[in-house]
Short mmCIF file of C-alpha atoms in Angstrom, two decimals:
data_model
loop_
_atom_site.label_atom_id
_atom_site.label_comp_id
_atom_site.label_asym_id
_atom_site.label_seq_id
_atom_site.Cartn_x
_atom_site.Cartn_y
_atom_site.Cartn_z
CA UNK A 1 -65.01 -57.74 -18.93
CA UNK A 2 -64.41 -61.08 -20.55
CA UNK A 3 -63.47 -60.39 -24.16
CA UNK A 4 -62.38 -63.54 -25.95
CA UNK A 5 -58.79 -63.20 -27.07
CA UNK A 6 -58.52 -66.22 -29.33
CA UNK A 7 -55.29 -68.17 -29.92
CA UNK A 8 -52.88 -66.01 -27.93
CA UNK A 9 -49.19 -66.40 -28.56
CA UNK A 10 -46.38 -65.68 -26.10
CA UNK A 11 -43.99 -63.08 -27.55
CA UNK A 12 -40.42 -64.29 -27.91
CA UNK A 13 -37.50 -62.50 -26.28
CA UNK A 14 -36.84 -60.36 -29.33
CA UNK A 15 -40.42 -59.12 -29.40
CA UNK A 16 -40.28 -58.44 -25.66
CA UNK A 17 -37.03 -56.53 -26.08
CA UNK A 18 -38.44 -54.44 -28.92
CA UNK A 19 -41.55 -53.79 -26.88
CA UNK A 20 -39.52 -52.68 -23.88
CA UNK A 21 -37.55 -50.35 -26.10
CA UNK A 22 -40.67 -48.84 -27.62
CA UNK A 23 -42.36 -48.48 -24.25
CA UNK A 24 -39.39 -46.79 -22.66
CA UNK A 25 -38.09 -44.74 -25.57
CA UNK A 26 -41.41 -43.29 -26.72
CA UNK A 27 -41.20 -40.54 -24.23
CA UNK A 28 -41.44 -36.92 -24.01
CA UNK A 29 -37.99 -36.00 -22.84
CA UNK A 30 -35.56 -33.26 -23.71
CA UNK A 31 -36.22 -30.16 -21.77
CA UNK A 32 -34.53 -26.77 -21.51
CA UNK A 33 -37.26 -24.46 -20.30
CA UNK A 34 -41.01 -24.41 -19.79
CA UNK A 35 -43.83 -22.00 -20.50
CA UNK A 36 -47.29 -22.31 -19.03
CA UNK A 37 -50.84 -21.46 -19.87
CA UNK A 38 -53.48 -21.58 -17.15
CA UNK A 39 -56.87 -22.81 -18.28
CA UNK A 40 -60.29 -21.88 -16.98
CA UNK A 41 -61.96 -25.01 -15.57
CA UNK A 42 -65.06 -24.11 -17.57
CA UNK A 43 -63.29 -23.40 -20.82
CA UNK A 44 -64.67 -25.12 -23.90
CA UNK A 45 -61.27 -26.70 -24.50
CA UNK A 46 -61.96 -28.95 -21.52
CA UNK A 47 -64.89 -30.53 -23.30
CA UNK A 48 -64.28 -30.39 -27.03
CA UNK A 49 -61.40 -30.37 -29.49
CA UNK A 50 -60.36 -26.78 -30.06
CA UNK A 51 -57.67 -24.74 -31.72
CA UNK A 52 -54.23 -26.22 -32.17
CA UNK A 53 -51.61 -24.28 -30.27
CA UNK A 54 -48.31 -23.31 -31.84
CA UNK A 55 -44.75 -22.87 -30.68
CA UNK A 56 -42.14 -21.33 -32.97
CA UNK A 57 -44.74 -21.49 -35.74
CA UNK A 58 -45.19 -25.26 -35.44
CA UNK A 59 -48.44 -26.97 -34.59
CA UNK A 60 -48.39 -29.06 -31.44
CA UNK A 61 -50.87 -31.12 -29.44
CA UNK A 62 -54.52 -30.25 -29.88
CA UNK A 63 -56.59 -29.55 -26.78
CA UNK A 64 -57.87 -32.68 -25.02
CA UNK A 65 -61.47 -33.73 -24.72
CA UNK A 66 -62.95 -35.50 -21.72
CA UNK A 67 -65.58 -38.18 -21.33
CA UNK A 68 -66.80 -38.70 -17.77
CA UNK A 69 -68.96 -41.71 -16.98
CA UNK A 70 -69.46 -41.39 -13.21
CA UNK A 71 -70.74 -37.81 -12.87
CA UNK A 72 -67.22 -36.51 -12.43
CA UNK A 73 -66.11 -33.49 -14.40
CA UNK A 74 -62.39 -33.57 -15.24
CA UNK A 75 -61.04 -30.14 -16.05
CA UNK A 76 -57.91 -29.09 -17.88
CA UNK A 77 -56.29 -26.54 -15.55
CA UNK A 78 -52.89 -25.92 -17.07
CA UNK A 79 -50.72 -26.55 -20.11
CA UNK A 80 -46.93 -26.42 -19.96
CA UNK A 81 -44.87 -26.80 -23.10
CA UNK A 82 -41.30 -28.00 -23.14
CA UNK A 83 -38.54 -28.22 -25.70
CA UNK A 84 -38.04 -31.75 -27.02
CA UNK A 85 -39.51 -34.94 -25.61
CA UNK A 86 -40.30 -36.10 -22.09
CA UNK A 87 -39.85 -39.70 -21.00
CA UNK A 88 -40.33 -39.64 -17.22
CA UNK A 89 -42.50 -37.79 -14.70
CA UNK A 90 -42.76 -37.98 -10.90
CA UNK A 91 -44.43 -35.94 -8.17
CA UNK A 92 -42.53 -35.24 -4.96
CA UNK A 93 -44.05 -36.94 -1.87
CA UNK A 94 -45.72 -33.70 -0.76
CA UNK A 95 -47.12 -33.10 -4.24
CA UNK A 96 -45.41 -29.72 -4.52
CA UNK A 97 -42.86 -30.47 -7.23
CA UNK A 98 -42.75 -32.49 -10.44
CA UNK A 99 -39.53 -33.97 -11.81
CA UNK A 100 -39.36 -34.21 -15.61
CA UNK A 101 -36.74 -36.14 -17.55
CA UNK A 102 -36.19 -36.71 -21.22
CA UNK A 103 -33.64 -36.64 -24.01
CA UNK A 104 -31.96 -33.36 -23.14
CA UNK A 105 -28.92 -32.93 -20.93
CA UNK A 106 -30.93 -31.70 -17.94
CA UNK A 107 -33.62 -32.78 -15.49
CA UNK A 108 -36.31 -30.20 -14.72
CA UNK A 109 -37.98 -29.62 -11.37
CA UNK A 110 -41.31 -27.84 -11.88
CA UNK A 111 -43.60 -26.17 -9.38
CA UNK A 112 -46.66 -28.41 -9.39
CA UNK A 113 -49.03 -25.52 -8.76
CA UNK A 114 -47.79 -23.21 -11.52
CA UNK A 115 -45.73 -25.36 -13.89
CA UNK A 116 -42.83 -22.94 -13.60
CA UNK A 117 -39.26 -24.25 -13.62
CA UNK A 118 -37.70 -24.29 -10.15
CA UNK A 119 -34.41 -25.86 -11.12
CA UNK A 120 -32.63 -27.36 -14.11
CA UNK A 121 -30.15 -30.10 -13.15
CA UNK A 122 -27.45 -31.14 -15.66
CA UNK A 123 -27.29 -34.93 -15.88
CA UNK A 124 -23.93 -35.58 -17.58
CA UNK A 125 -20.50 -34.21 -16.81
CA UNK A 126 -18.32 -33.08 -19.72
CA UNK A 127 -16.05 -36.11 -19.21
CA UNK A 128 -19.01 -38.49 -19.32
CA UNK A 129 -20.29 -36.96 -22.53
CA UNK A 130 -16.85 -37.31 -24.09
CA UNK A 131 -16.71 -41.01 -23.16
CA UNK A 132 -20.19 -41.60 -24.52
CA UNK A 133 -19.46 -39.75 -27.75
CA UNK A 134 -16.31 -41.84 -28.26
CA UNK A 135 -17.98 -45.17 -27.48
CA UNK A 136 -19.37 -47.56 -30.11
CA UNK A 137 -22.70 -47.60 -28.30
CA UNK A 138 -25.54 -46.20 -30.38
CA UNK A 139 -29.14 -45.39 -29.64
CA UNK A 140 -31.05 -42.60 -27.99
CA UNK A 141 -29.89 -41.15 -24.71
CA UNK A 142 -33.01 -40.68 -22.63
CA UNK A 143 -34.07 -40.64 -19.01
CA UNK A 144 -35.98 -43.83 -18.23
CA UNK A 145 -37.29 -43.02 -14.75
CA UNK A 146 -37.17 -40.45 -11.96
CA UNK A 147 -37.98 -41.03 -8.28
CA UNK A 148 -37.97 -38.83 -5.18
CA UNK A 149 -36.69 -39.91 -1.78
CA UNK A 150 -39.39 -39.89 0.95
CA UNK A 151 -38.14 -36.54 2.30
CA UNK A 152 -37.92 -35.11 -1.25
CA UNK A 153 -34.29 -34.11 -0.65
CA UNK A 154 -32.87 -36.55 -3.21
CA UNK A 155 -33.91 -37.33 -6.78
CA UNK A 156 -32.83 -40.63 -8.35
CA UNK A 157 -32.55 -40.58 -12.14
CA UNK A 158 -32.19 -43.74 -14.23
CA UNK A 159 -30.87 -43.36 -17.78
CA UNK A 160 -30.75 -45.47 -20.93
CA UNK A 161 -26.95 -45.34 -20.82
CA UNK A 162 -27.03 -47.45 -17.63
CA UNK A 163 -26.27 -44.55 -15.31
CA UNK A 164 -28.29 -44.03 -12.13
CA UNK A 165 -27.51 -40.76 -10.35
CA UNK A 166 -28.68 -39.27 -7.07
CA UNK A 167 -29.07 -35.48 -6.99
CA UNK A 168 -29.66 -33.02 -4.16
CA UNK A 169 -32.98 -31.42 -5.09
CA UNK A 170 -32.20 -28.17 -3.25
CA UNK A 171 -28.79 -27.47 -4.78
CA UNK A 172 -28.95 -29.64 -7.88
CA UNK A 173 -25.57 -31.12 -6.98
CA UNK A 174 -24.68 -34.74 -7.67
CA UNK A 175 -24.58 -36.77 -4.45
CA UNK A 176 -23.52 -40.15 -5.85
CA UNK A 177 -23.80 -42.56 -8.77
CA UNK A 178 -24.84 -46.19 -8.38
CA UNK A 179 -21.95 -48.28 -9.64
CA UNK A 180 -21.79 -52.05 -10.09
CA UNK A 181 -18.01 -52.36 -10.16
CA UNK A 182 -17.89 -56.04 -11.20
CA UNK A 183 -17.38 -55.33 -14.89
CA UNK A 184 -14.35 -57.19 -16.17
CA UNK A 185 -12.90 -58.89 -19.22
CA UNK A 186 -12.25 -62.60 -19.23
CA UNK A 187 -8.91 -62.10 -21.00
CA UNK A 188 -7.72 -59.59 -18.43
CA UNK A 189 -7.39 -56.79 -20.99
CA UNK A 190 -8.55 -53.26 -20.13
CA UNK A 191 -12.22 -52.45 -20.52
CA UNK A 192 -13.45 -50.05 -23.14
CA UNK A 193 -13.31 -46.55 -21.68
CA UNK A 194 -17.10 -46.32 -21.81
CA UNK A 195 -17.37 -49.14 -19.27
CA UNK A 196 -15.34 -47.11 -16.81
CA UNK A 197 -18.41 -44.99 -16.24
CA UNK A 198 -20.30 -45.74 -13.00
CA UNK A 199 -22.89 -48.07 -14.54
CA UNK A 200 -25.70 -49.64 -12.56
CA UNK A 201 -27.05 -51.59 -15.56
CA UNK A 202 -26.59 -51.76 -19.31
CA UNK A 203 -29.91 -49.95 -19.59
CA UNK A 204 -32.18 -48.86 -16.75
CA UNK A 205 -35.92 -49.54 -16.65
CA UNK A 206 -37.03 -48.29 -13.22
CA UNK A 207 -35.70 -46.77 -10.00
CA UNK A 208 -37.52 -46.71 -6.65
CA UNK A 209 -36.84 -45.55 -3.08
CA UNK A 210 -37.98 -47.52 -0.05
CA UNK A 211 -40.45 -45.59 2.08
CA UNK A 212 -37.92 -45.23 4.93
CA UNK A 213 -35.33 -43.85 2.50
CA UNK A 214 -32.75 -46.54 3.28
CA UNK A 215 -32.85 -48.51 0.03
CA UNK A 216 -32.96 -47.90 -3.70
CA UNK A 217 -34.12 -50.64 -6.05
CA UNK A 218 -33.25 -50.61 -9.75
CA UNK A 219 -34.05 -52.90 -12.64
CA UNK A 220 -32.75 -53.07 -16.18
CA UNK A 221 -30.63 -55.01 -18.61
CA UNK A 222 -27.29 -56.57 -17.78
CA UNK A 223 -24.06 -55.22 -19.25
CA UNK A 224 -23.78 -58.23 -21.57
CA UNK A 225 -27.45 -58.31 -22.61
CA UNK A 226 -26.78 -57.30 -26.21
CA UNK A 227 -24.35 -59.75 -27.75
CA UNK A 228 -23.08 -57.38 -30.42
CA UNK A 229 -22.32 -54.87 -27.72
CA UNK A 230 -20.27 -57.46 -25.85
CA UNK A 231 -18.14 -58.06 -28.93
CA UNK A 232 -17.58 -54.36 -29.51
CA UNK A 233 -16.87 -53.40 -25.92
CA UNK A 234 -15.19 -56.57 -24.72
CA UNK A 235 -17.38 -56.67 -21.63
CA UNK A 236 -17.64 -59.82 -19.58
CA UNK A 237 -20.95 -60.93 -18.11
CA UNK A 238 -22.39 -59.33 -15.00
CA UNK A 239 -25.46 -60.38 -13.11
CA UNK A 240 -28.17 -57.95 -12.33
CA UNK A 241 -31.63 -57.50 -13.73
CA UNK A 242 -32.81 -56.45 -10.24
CA UNK A 243 -30.53 -54.77 -7.73
CA UNK A 244 -30.81 -53.31 -4.24
CA UNK A 245 -28.57 -50.41 -3.17
CA UNK A 246 -27.88 -48.38 -0.03
CA UNK A 247 -29.35 -44.92 -0.57
CA UNK A 248 -26.86 -43.18 1.73
CA UNK A 249 -23.69 -44.59 0.19
CA UNK A 250 -24.84 -45.70 -3.27
CA UNK A 251 -23.21 -49.09 -2.65
CA UNK A 252 -24.66 -52.26 -4.15
CA UNK A 253 -26.17 -54.30 -1.33
CA UNK A 254 -27.63 -57.28 -3.15
CA UNK A 255 -28.06 -58.58 -6.66
CA UNK A 256 -31.40 -60.36 -6.92
CA UNK A 257 -30.76 -61.79 -10.38
CA UNK A 258 -31.04 -65.43 -9.35
CA UNK A 259 -34.80 -65.25 -8.82
CA UNK A 260 -35.61 -62.94 -11.74
CA UNK A 261 -33.35 -64.11 -14.53
CA UNK A 262 -35.37 -63.34 -17.67
CA UNK A 263 -36.75 -59.81 -17.59
CA UNK A 264 -37.58 -57.27 -14.91
CA UNK A 265 -39.79 -54.49 -16.18
CA UNK A 266 -40.84 -52.61 -13.04
CA UNK A 267 -40.02 -52.42 -9.34
CA UNK A 268 -41.60 -50.69 -6.33
CA UNK A 269 -41.60 -50.75 -2.54
CA UNK A 270 -44.88 -51.22 -0.69
CA UNK A 271 -46.13 -48.14 1.21
CA UNK A 272 -45.07 -49.55 4.58
CA UNK A 273 -41.91 -51.27 3.28
CA UNK A 274 -43.45 -54.66 4.02
CA UNK A 275 -42.05 -55.92 0.74
CA UNK A 276 -40.33 -55.09 -2.53
CA UNK A 277 -42.42 -55.88 -5.61
CA UNK A 278 -40.93 -56.68 -9.02
CA UNK A 279 -42.63 -57.36 -12.35
CA UNK A 280 -41.18 -59.63 -15.00
CA UNK A 281 -40.45 -63.15 -16.22
CA UNK A 282 -38.43 -65.95 -14.67
CA UNK A 283 -37.17 -69.37 -15.69
CA UNK A 284 -35.10 -71.91 -13.79
CA UNK A 285 -34.88 -75.66 -13.26
CA UNK A 286 -38.00 -75.62 -11.08
CA UNK A 287 -40.36 -73.32 -12.92
CA UNK A 288 -41.00 -70.71 -15.56
CA UNK A 289 -43.51 -67.93 -15.18
CA UNK A 290 -44.37 -64.27 -15.25
CA UNK A 291 -46.10 -61.84 -12.94
CA UNK A 292 -45.14 -60.15 -9.69
CA UNK A 293 -42.66 -61.30 -7.06
CA UNK A 294 -42.89 -59.98 -3.50
CA UNK A 295 -39.56 -59.88 -1.66
CA UNK A 296 -39.18 -59.93 2.12
CA UNK A 297 -36.93 -56.96 2.92
CA UNK A 298 -35.61 -58.62 6.06
CA UNK A 299 -33.99 -61.62 4.37
CA UNK A 300 -34.31 -60.56 0.70
CA UNK A 301 -36.04 -63.82 -0.16
CA UNK A 302 -39.14 -64.20 -2.31
CA UNK A 303 -42.07 -64.31 0.09
CA UNK A 304 -44.78 -64.89 -2.52
CA UNK A 305 -45.66 -64.59 -6.19
CA UNK A 306 -48.67 -63.05 -7.84
CA UNK A 307 -49.22 -65.06 -11.00
CA UNK A 308 -52.34 -64.67 -13.15
CA UNK A 309 -54.41 -67.82 -13.72
CA UNK A 310 -53.43 -69.77 -16.81
CA UNK A 311 -56.38 -68.45 -18.77
CA UNK A 312 -55.02 -64.92 -18.26
CA UNK A 313 -51.35 -65.72 -18.92
CA UNK A 314 -51.18 -66.92 -22.50
CA UNK A 315 -49.88 -64.27 -24.81
CA UNK A 316 -49.46 -61.73 -21.97
CA UNK A 317 -46.18 -59.98 -21.18
CA UNK A 318 -46.25 -57.99 -17.90
CA UNK A 319 -44.92 -54.46 -18.33
CA UNK A 320 -45.81 -52.33 -15.32
CA UNK A 321 -47.58 -52.19 -11.98
CA UNK A 322 -49.19 -49.84 -9.50
CA UNK A 323 -49.51 -50.37 -5.74
CA UNK A 324 -52.50 -49.21 -3.72
CA UNK A 325 -51.77 -46.77 -0.90
CA UNK A 326 -53.08 -49.24 1.70
CA UNK A 327 -50.68 -51.95 0.43
CA UNK A 328 -53.49 -54.44 -0.16
CA UNK A 329 -53.65 -54.47 -3.97
CA UNK A 330 -51.42 -54.41 -7.02
CA UNK A 331 -52.56 -53.43 -10.51
CA UNK A 332 -50.59 -55.31 -13.17
CA UNK A 333 -50.49 -53.92 -16.71
CA UNK A 334 -49.59 -56.20 -19.61
CA UNK A 335 -49.10 -56.45 -23.35
CA UNK A 336 -51.15 -59.11 -25.13
CA UNK A 337 -50.78 -60.33 -28.70
CA UNK A 338 -53.12 -62.75 -30.45
CA UNK A 339 -51.99 -65.35 -32.95
CA UNK A 340 -55.09 -65.12 -35.08
CA UNK A 341 -54.93 -61.41 -35.91
CA UNK A 342 -51.54 -60.30 -34.61
CA UNK A 343 -53.44 -57.62 -32.71
CA UNK A 344 -51.73 -55.98 -29.74
CA UNK A 345 -53.91 -55.19 -26.77
CA UNK A 346 -53.53 -54.53 -23.07
CA UNK A 347 -54.62 -56.28 -19.92
CA UNK A 348 -55.09 -54.89 -16.41
CA UNK A 349 -55.34 -57.31 -13.50
CA UNK A 350 -56.06 -56.29 -9.89
CA UNK A 351 -54.40 -58.65 -7.39
CA UNK A 352 -55.36 -59.02 -3.76
CA UNK A 353 -51.96 -59.31 -2.10
CA UNK A 354 -53.04 -61.38 0.93
CA UNK A 355 -54.79 -64.08 -1.09
CA UNK A 356 -52.60 -63.78 -4.19
CA UNK A 357 -55.64 -63.95 -6.43
CA UNK A 358 -56.90 -61.76 -9.26
CA UNK A 359 -59.99 -59.90 -8.03
CA UNK A 360 -60.88 -58.17 -11.29
CA UNK A 361 -59.37 -57.97 -14.76
CA UNK A 362 -60.22 -56.29 -18.03
CA UNK A 363 -58.87 -55.89 -21.53
CA UNK A 364 -58.02 -52.54 -23.09
CA UNK A 365 -57.48 -51.57 -26.70
CA UNK A 366 -53.73 -50.95 -26.48
CA UNK A 367 -50.76 -52.31 -24.50
CA UNK A 368 -50.65 -50.79 -21.00
CA UNK A 369 -47.53 -48.63 -20.77
CA UNK A 370 -48.00 -47.39 -17.21
CA UNK A 371 -50.58 -47.90 -14.48
CA UNK A 372 -51.19 -46.41 -11.02
CA UNK A 373 -53.75 -46.16 -8.23
CA UNK A 374 -55.06 -42.75 -7.26
CA UNK A 375 -54.19 -41.59 -3.73
CA UNK A 376 -57.61 -42.61 -2.37
CA UNK A 377 -57.47 -46.07 -4.02
CA UNK A 378 -60.83 -45.40 -5.69
CA UNK A 379 -59.47 -45.43 -9.24
CA UNK A 380 -56.82 -47.06 -11.38
CA UNK A 381 -55.35 -44.86 -14.12
CA UNK A 382 -53.43 -46.08 -17.15
CA UNK A 383 -52.07 -44.91 -20.47
CA UNK A 384 -53.27 -47.44 -23.00
CA UNK A 385 -53.65 -45.64 -26.29
CA UNK A 386 -51.87 -43.12 -28.46
CA UNK A 387 -53.57 -40.14 -26.85
CA UNK A 388 -55.79 -41.60 -24.18
CA UNK A 389 -55.74 -42.02 -20.41
CA UNK A 390 -58.54 -43.94 -18.70
CA UNK A 391 -59.64 -44.30 -15.11
CA UNK A 392 -61.38 -47.46 -13.94
CA UNK A 393 -63.06 -48.65 -10.78
CA UNK A 394 -60.56 -51.25 -9.48
CA UNK A 395 -63.33 -53.32 -7.87
CA UNK A 396 -65.44 -53.67 -11.01
CA UNK A 397 -63.26 -52.74 -13.97
CA UNK A 398 -65.88 -50.23 -15.08
CA UNK A 399 -64.63 -47.09 -16.82
CA UNK A 400 -64.96 -43.98 -14.66
CA UNK A 401 -63.49 -41.37 -17.00
CA UNK A 402 -61.63 -41.06 -20.28
CA UNK A 403 -59.12 -38.31 -21.05
CA UNK A 404 -58.47 -37.99 -24.77
CA UNK A 405 -56.68 -35.73 -27.18
CA UNK A 406 -58.20 -35.76 -30.65
CA UNK A 407 -57.30 -34.35 -34.02
CA UNK A 408 -53.58 -34.91 -33.49
CA UNK A 409 -50.98 -35.76 -36.14
CA UNK A 410 -50.26 -39.45 -36.63
CA UNK A 411 -46.91 -39.14 -34.84
CA UNK A 412 -48.45 -37.82 -31.62
CA UNK A 413 -48.78 -40.01 -28.52
CA UNK A 414 -49.09 -39.71 -24.76
CA UNK A 415 -46.32 -41.65 -23.10
CA UNK A 416 -45.87 -40.56 -19.48
CA UNK A 417 -48.10 -39.56 -16.60
CA UNK A 418 -47.90 -38.88 -12.87
CA UNK A 419 -50.59 -38.82 -10.19
CA UNK A 420 -50.38 -36.36 -7.32
CA UNK A 421 -50.07 -38.11 -3.93
CA UNK A 422 -52.16 -35.40 -2.26
CA UNK A 423 -55.09 -34.61 -4.55
CA UNK A 424 -56.88 -35.65 -7.72
CA UNK A 425 -54.39 -34.14 -10.14
CA UNK A 426 -52.93 -35.98 -13.13
CA UNK A 427 -50.08 -34.63 -15.24
CA UNK A 428 -49.70 -36.26 -18.66
CA UNK A 429 -47.14 -35.64 -21.35
CA UNK A 430 -46.68 -36.81 -24.90
CA UNK A 431 -44.47 -36.62 -27.92
CA UNK A 432 -44.63 -35.69 -31.59
CA UNK A 433 -42.21 -34.59 -34.28
CA UNK A 434 -42.46 -30.93 -33.36
CA UNK A 435 -39.76 -29.16 -31.33
CA UNK A 436 -42.09 -28.54 -28.40
CA UNK A 437 -44.55 -30.78 -26.61
CA UNK A 438 -47.20 -30.17 -23.98
CA UNK A 439 -47.63 -31.36 -20.42
CA UNK A 440 -51.27 -31.29 -19.36
CA UNK A 441 -52.56 -30.75 -15.81
CA UNK A 442 -56.02 -32.19 -15.03
CA UNK A 443 -58.18 -31.91 -11.96
CA UNK A 444 -60.46 -34.93 -11.72
CA UNK A 445 -63.09 -33.20 -9.53
CA UNK A 446 -64.53 -36.47 -8.30
CA UNK A 447 -66.01 -34.93 -5.14
#
């Protein structure tokens, strides 16, 4: 697809920061308990808008509708509603459990087959909450990302407060917190009490385990990113938009800030740990650019860069990526704004990792908030609209299926999804102003 964009303009840092905030804060978080409703695969609600469901007398998300373009027949198999909003979802490696994080004080582990709550894990200690409540830091407290270790025994949780915690998934006990201890004040005076918390970043964007379980990669803002916050807290500068940690000890192994010194929006390890991939912008004396950097895990040096051709760069801000299971391709999702109309759109580019070239690319109606390959590499899924998830053929860019929810209030949006690593199941969640929000389970039935 070669839509003409017309006079694109590169967003400045403020716009990028606001976009990051909107992308990461629009979530579905806050969860205390779940209730489920199993759906018949042949129910009319799989094909048409139907009755609006209620919780505590409030209307919530309407039933989705599906448009299949490749003879597939997606079916809504389950609805689970949760209290509050959800901002992060992840399947365990065996596909048996789903971790759900949001704006509540707990992380939920759900049975992927039934949607029932297996465990509720408190995120903050009482002392941490007291420090946060007494700090001058404002803003929502939400989970940014959740990630399972390869053996599913540990769950890493990254939070907007800058905390990254590792929990035992069996007991729910805290194993360790990732702590960059280099915070200091130039005048030698004591830090604000808030900064005595074990902070990995000022704000966390993503967390990821290596496939051998040895490393954890995190990305996010530095402690001194917000200037007003520096003045209020008295915090000196720390490096660290992209960091690598030991998973067993939680110790910082390497700060990769020097090569990624503008923004890092997403990070992931390749399936065979051949490399660490990071998405963002960079600028130094030699070059300025944006795209994907591939890091050699042996020497932690940049092995290569995946940069879109100039015709596909202007006005585009990379936000997210998805890696194919065979480690040969990366799907890059971006935000695009045009100067002529001020319109915000999305761009998906499929890179061949060996050649470093874009094989296919296509524009979508909205900024791409998250993107992922299905387990069989036959589809790329992305959230790119208020209440829409699309699947495309990564080789051609042709739409395979569209999952939509229609007839929703204006404040409703889908903001998180997870793909099962074992079968064609997608779980999507959204947000609205009501006290409860749905998670939807779909079976793609692609045959």
